[in-house]
Amino acid sequence: MIKLRIIFFLLFAASNITYAQLSTSEISVLKTNMVKAVENSKLTDSLFAKLNKLPNKTALITAYTGTLEALKAKHSWNPYNKIKYVSRSLRTMQKAIDMDRENMEIRFMRFSIEFYTPSFLGFSTDLATDKKEIIKHYQNENFGLADNELVKNVAKFMIDSKKCTPAEIKILNKHL
Protein backbone atom coordinates (compact mmCIF):
# COMPACT_ATOMS: atom_id res chain seq x y z
CA MET A 1 0.00 0.00 0.00
CA ILE A 2 2.87 2.35 0.76
CA LYS A 3 4.42 1.60 -2.64
CA LEU A 4 1.13 2.46 -4.32
CA ARG A 5 0.94 5.76 -2.45
CA ILE A 6 4.50 6.58 -3.47
CA ILE A 7 3.68 5.81 -7.11
CA PHE A 8 0.61 8.04 -6.97
CA PHE A 9 2.61 10.80 -5.31
CA LEU A 10 5.25 10.60 -8.04
CA LEU A 11 2.57 10.41 -10.70
CA PHE A 12 0.86 13.60 -9.64
CA ALA A 13 3.64 15.58 -7.91
CA ALA A 14 4.46 17.68 -10.94
CA SER A 15 0.90 18.30 -12.11
CA ASN A 16 0.20 21.99 -12.35
CA ILE A 17 -2.85 23.40 -10.59
CA THR A 18 -4.07 25.18 -13.71
CA TYR A 19 -3.13 22.70 -16.43
CA ALA A 20 -3.03 18.94 -16.05
CA GLN A 21 0.25 17.96 -17.63
CA LEU A 22 2.32 15.02 -16.50
CA SER A 23 6.02 14.66 -17.04
CA THR A 24 7.39 11.95 -19.29
CA SER A 25 8.33 9.82 -16.27
CA GLU A 26 4.87 10.28 -14.74
CA ILE A 27 3.25 9.23 -18.01
CA SER A 28 5.53 6.19 -18.03
CA VAL A 29 4.39 5.22 -14.52
CA LEU A 30 0.78 5.82 -15.54
CA LYS A 31 1.16 3.56 -18.59
CA THR A 32 2.66 0.81 -16.42
CA ASN A 33 -0.21 1.13 -13.98
CA MET A 34 -2.78 1.15 -16.80
CA VAL A 35 -1.51 -2.27 -17.90
CA LYS A 36 -1.84 -3.53 -14.32
CA ALA A 37 -5.32 -1.99 -14.06
CA VAL A 38 -6.59 -4.30 -16.81
CA GLU A 39 -6.67 -7.07 -14.19
CA ASN A 40 -7.01 -4.96 -11.03
CA SER A 41 -10.33 -3.21 -10.37
CA LYS A 42 -9.06 -1.40 -7.26
CA LEU A 43 -6.15 0.08 -9.20
CA THR A 44 -8.56 1.04 -11.99
CA ASP A 45 -10.79 2.88 -9.52
CA SER A 46 -7.83 4.56 -7.83
CA LEU A 47 -6.25 5.76 -11.08
CA PHE A 48 -9.62 6.93 -12.35
CA ALA A 49 -10.26 8.95 -9.19
CA LYS A 50 -6.82 10.57 -9.36
CA LEU A 51 -7.02 11.47 -13.05
CA ASN A 52 -10.61 12.61 -12.77
CA LYS A 53 -9.61 15.17 -10.12
CA LEU A 54 -7.05 16.85 -12.38
CA PRO A 55 -8.23 20.23 -13.67
CA ASN A 56 -8.02 21.22 -17.34
CA LYS A 57 -6.94 17.80 -18.59
CA THR A 58 -4.78 17.47 -21.68
CA ALA A 59 -6.07 15.34 -24.54
CA LEU A 60 -3.85 12.44 -23.47
CA ILE A 61 -4.99 12.55 -19.83
CA THR A 62 -8.60 12.74 -21.04
CA ALA A 63 -7.97 9.63 -23.15
CA TYR A 64 -6.43 7.78 -20.21
CA THR A 65 -9.51 8.71 -18.18
CA GLY A 66 -11.71 7.31 -20.96
CA THR A 67 -9.67 4.12 -21.04
CA LEU A 68 -10.09 3.74 -17.29
CA GLU A 69 -13.86 4.14 -17.73
CA ALA A 70 -13.72 1.23 -20.19
CA LEU A 71 -11.76 -0.79 -17.63
CA LYS A 72 -14.44 0.01 -15.05
CA ALA A 73 -16.90 -1.60 -17.49
CA LYS A 74 -14.66 -4.65 -17.76
CA HIS A 75 -14.51 -5.03 -13.99
CA SER A 76 -18.22 -4.45 -13.37
CA TRP A 77 -20.44 -7.50 -12.91
CA ASN A 78 -23.65 -5.55 -13.57
CA PRO A 79 -24.61 -5.48 -17.30
CA TYR A 80 -26.26 -2.06 -16.94
CA ASN A 81 -23.08 -0.61 -15.43
CA LYS A 82 -20.96 -2.23 -18.12
CA ILE A 83 -22.96 -0.48 -20.84
CA LYS A 84 -23.02 2.79 -18.90
CA TYR A 85 -19.23 2.79 -18.45
CA VAL A 86 -18.51 1.88 -22.09
CA SER A 87 -20.85 4.62 -23.26
CA ARG A 88 -19.15 7.16 -20.97
CA SER A 89 -15.75 5.89 -22.06
CA LEU A 90 -16.45 6.46 -25.72
CA ARG A 91 -17.82 9.97 -25.06
CA THR A 92 -14.64 10.75 -23.12
CA MET A 93 -12.50 9.31 -25.91
CA GLN A 94 -14.33 11.47 -28.47
CA LYS A 95 -13.62 14.50 -26.31
CA ALA A 96 -9.92 13.56 -26.25
CA ILE A 97 -9.87 13.11 -30.03
CA ASP A 98 -11.62 16.45 -30.50
CA MET A 99 -8.82 18.00 -28.42
CA ASP A 100 -6.04 16.31 -30.45
CA ARG A 101 -7.15 14.62 -33.68
CA GLU A 102 -3.58 13.78 -34.69
CA ASN A 103 -2.56 11.82 -31.59
CA MET A 104 -1.95 8.21 -32.60
CA GLU A 105 -1.96 6.96 -29.01
CA ILE A 106 -5.43 8.39 -28.37
CA ARG A 107 -6.75 6.89 -31.61
CA PHE A 108 -5.25 3.54 -30.63
CA MET A 109 -6.86 3.64 -27.17
CA ARG A 110 -10.28 4.19 -28.71
CA PHE A 111 -9.64 1.52 -31.35
CA SER A 112 -8.73 -1.03 -28.68
CA ILE A 113 -11.78 -0.17 -26.55
CA GLU A 114 -14.11 -0.58 -29.53
CA PHE A 115 -12.27 -3.71 -30.66
CA TYR A 116 -12.93 -5.44 -27.33
CA THR A 117 -16.52 -4.20 -27.04
CA PRO A 118 -19.00 -6.71 -28.49
CA SER A 119 -20.13 -5.33 -31.86
CA PHE A 120 -23.80 -6.15 -31.24
CA LEU A 121 -23.86 -3.37 -28.63
CA GLY A 122 -23.34 -0.80 -31.38
CA PHE A 123 -20.34 0.91 -29.76
CA SER A 124 -17.79 -0.06 -32.40
CA THR A 125 -18.63 2.69 -34.87
CA ASP A 126 -15.19 4.32 -35.09
CA LEU A 127 -13.02 1.25 -35.71
CA ALA A 128 -12.54 1.95 -39.43
CA THR A 129 -11.89 5.67 -38.89
CA ASP A 130 -9.35 5.05 -36.14
CA LYS A 131 -7.66 2.28 -38.10
CA LYS A 132 -7.32 4.62 -41.09
CA GLU A 133 -5.79 7.34 -38.89
CA ILE A 134 -3.40 4.91 -37.21
CA ILE A 135 -2.25 3.50 -40.56
CA LYS A 136 -1.75 7.08 -41.81
CA HIS A 137 0.63 7.72 -38.90
CA TYR A 138 2.64 4.62 -39.80
CA GLN A 139 2.64 5.48 -43.47
CA ASN A 140 3.94 8.99 -42.75
CA GLU A 141 6.14 7.80 -39.88
CA ASN A 142 4.53 10.49 -37.77
CA PHE A 143 4.38 9.10 -34.24
CA GLY A 144 4.40 12.35 -32.28
CA LEU A 145 5.60 11.72 -28.75
CA ALA A 146 5.05 7.95 -28.93
CA ASP A 147 8.15 5.99 -27.95
CA ASN A 148 9.49 3.03 -29.95
CA GLU A 149 7.90 0.48 -27.63
CA LEU A 150 4.45 1.99 -28.12
CA VAL A 151 4.94 2.19 -31.89
CA LYS A 152 5.82 -1.52 -32.01
CA ASN A 153 3.02 -2.54 -29.65
CA VAL A 154 0.40 -0.64 -31.62
CA ALA A 155 1.62 -2.15 -34.89
CA LYS A 156 1.51 -5.66 -33.42
CA PHE A 157 -1.98 -5.13 -31.97
CA MET A 158 -3.28 -3.77 -35.27
CA ILE A 159 -1.90 -6.77 -37.17
CA ASP A 160 -3.25 -9.22 -34.58
CA SER A 161 -6.67 -7.54 -34.67
CA LYS A 162 -7.30 -8.99 -38.14
CA LYS A 163 -8.88 -5.64 -39.11
CA CYS A 164 -6.08 -4.62 -41.50
CA THR A 165 -5.70 -5.31 -45.20
CA PRO A 166 -2.51 -6.95 -46.54
CA ALA A 167 -1.30 -3.54 -47.75
CA GLU A 168 -1.86 -2.05 -44.27
CA ILE A 169 -0.09 -4.99 -42.64
CA LYS A 170 2.89 -4.38 -44.91
CA ILE A 171 3.06 -0.75 -43.68
CA LEU A 172 2.78 -1.84 -40.04
CA ASN A 173 5.41 -4.61 -40.41
CA LYS A 174 8.04 -2.00 -41.30
CA HIS A 175 7.89 -0.84 -37.67
CA LEU A 176 8.14 -4.15 -35.86
CSV table of N, CA, C and O in Angstrom, one decimal, residues 13 16 30 35 43 45 55 65 68 72 77 79-80 91 93 99 105 110 131 160 167:
chain,number,residue,atom,x,y,z
A,13,ALA,N,2.9,14.5,-8.6
A,13,ALA,CA,3.6,15.6,-7.9
A,13,ALA,C,3.9,16.8,-8.8
A,13,ALA,O,3.9,17.9,-8.3
A,16,ASN,N,0.4,20.6,-12.6
A,16,ASN,CA,0.2,22.0,-12.3
A,16,ASN,C,-1.3,22.2,-11.9
A,16,ASN,O,-2.1,21.5,-12.4
A,30,LEU,N,2.2,6.0,-15.3
A,30,LEU,CA,0.8,5.8,-15.5
A,30,LEU,C,0.5,4.7,-16.5
A,30,LEU,O,-0.4,3.9,-16.3
A,35,VAL,N,-1.6,-0.9,-17.5
A,35,VAL,CA,-1.5,-2.3,-17.9
A,35,VAL,C,-1.9,-3.1,-16.7
A,35,VAL,O,-2.7,-4.1,-16.9
A,43,LEU,N,-7.1,-0.8,-8.6
A,43,LEU,CA,-6.1,0.1,-9.2
A,43,LEU,C,-6.9,0.9,-10.3
A,43,LEU,O,-6.6,2.1,-10.4
A,45,ASP,N,-10.0,1.9,-10.2
A,45,ASP,CA,-10.8,2.9,-9.5
A,45,ASP,C,-9.9,4.0,-9.0
A,45,ASP,O,-10.2,5.2,-9.0
A,55,PRO,N,-7.5,19.2,-12.9
A,55,PRO,CA,-8.2,20.2,-13.7
A,55,PRO,C,-7.7,20.4,-15.1
A,55,PRO,O,-6.5,20.0,-15.3
A,65,THR,N,-8.3,8.8,-19.0
A,65,THR,CA,-9.5,8.7,-18.2
A,65,THR,C,-10.6,7.9,-18.9
A,65,THR,O,-11.2,7.0,-18.3
A,68,LEU,N,-9.8,4.3,-18.6
A,68,LEU,CA,-10.1,3.7,-17.3
A,68,LEU,C,-11.6,3.5,-17.1
A,68,LEU,O,-12.0,2.6,-16.5
A,72,LYS,N,-13.4,0.1,-16.1
A,72,LYS,CA,-14.4,0.0,-15.0
A,72,LYS,C,-15.6,-0.9,-15.6
A,72,LYS,O,-16.2,-1.7,-14.8
A,77,TRP,N,-19.7,-6.3,-12.7
A,77,TRP,CA,-20.4,-7.5,-12.9
A,77,TRP,C,-21.9,-7.2,-13.4
A,77,TRP,O,-22.5,-8.0,-14.0
A,79,PRO,N,-24.5,-5.8,-15.9
A,79,PRO,CA,-24.6,-5.5,-17.3
A,79,PRO,C,-25.0,-4.0,-17.6
A,79,PRO,O,-24.5,-3.4,-18.5
A,80,TYR,N,-25.9,-3.5,-16.8
A,80,TYR,CA,-26.3,-2.1,-16.9
A,80,TYR,C,-25.0,-1.2,-16.7
A,80,TYR,O,-24.8,-0.2,-17.5
A,91,ARG,N,-17.6,8.5,-25.0
A,91,ARG,CA,-17.8,10.0,-25.1
A,91,ARG,C,-16.5,10.7,-24.6
A,91,ARG,O,-16.1,11.7,-25.2
A,93,MET,N,-13.5,9.5,-24.9
A,93,MET,CA,-12.5,9.3,-25.9
A,93,MET,C,-12.8,10.3,-27.1
A,93,MET,O,-11.8,10.8,-27.6
A,99,MET,N,-9.9,17.1,-28.9
A,99,MET,CA,-8.8,18.0,-28.4
A,99,MET,C,-7.5,17.8,-29.2
A,99,MET,O,-6.7,18.8,-29.3
A,105,GLU,N,-1.7,7.7,-30.2
A,105,GLU,CA,-2.0,7.0,-29.0
A,105,GLU,C,-3.4,7.0,-28.6
A,105,GLU,O,-4.0,6.0,-28.2
A,110,ARG,N,-8.9,4.4,-28.3
A,110,ARG,CA,-10.3,4.2,-28.7
A,110,ARG,C,-10.5,3.0,-29.6
A,110,ARG,O,-11.4,2.2,-29.4
A,131,LYS,N,-8.6,3.1,-37.4
A,131,LYS,CA,-7.7,2.3,-38.1
A,131,LYS,C,-7.0,3.1,-39.2
A,131,LYS,O,-5.8,3.1,-39.4
A,160,ASP,N,-2.5,-8.1,-35.3
A,160,ASP,CA,-3.2,-9.2,-34.6
A,160,ASP,C,-4.8,-9.0,-34.6
A,160,ASP,O,-5.5,-10.0,-34.4
A,167,ALA,N,-2.1,-4.7,-47.5
A,167,ALA,CA,-1.3,-3.5,-47.7
A,167,ALA,C,-1.0,-2.8,-46.4
A,167,ALA,O,0.1,-2.3,-46.2
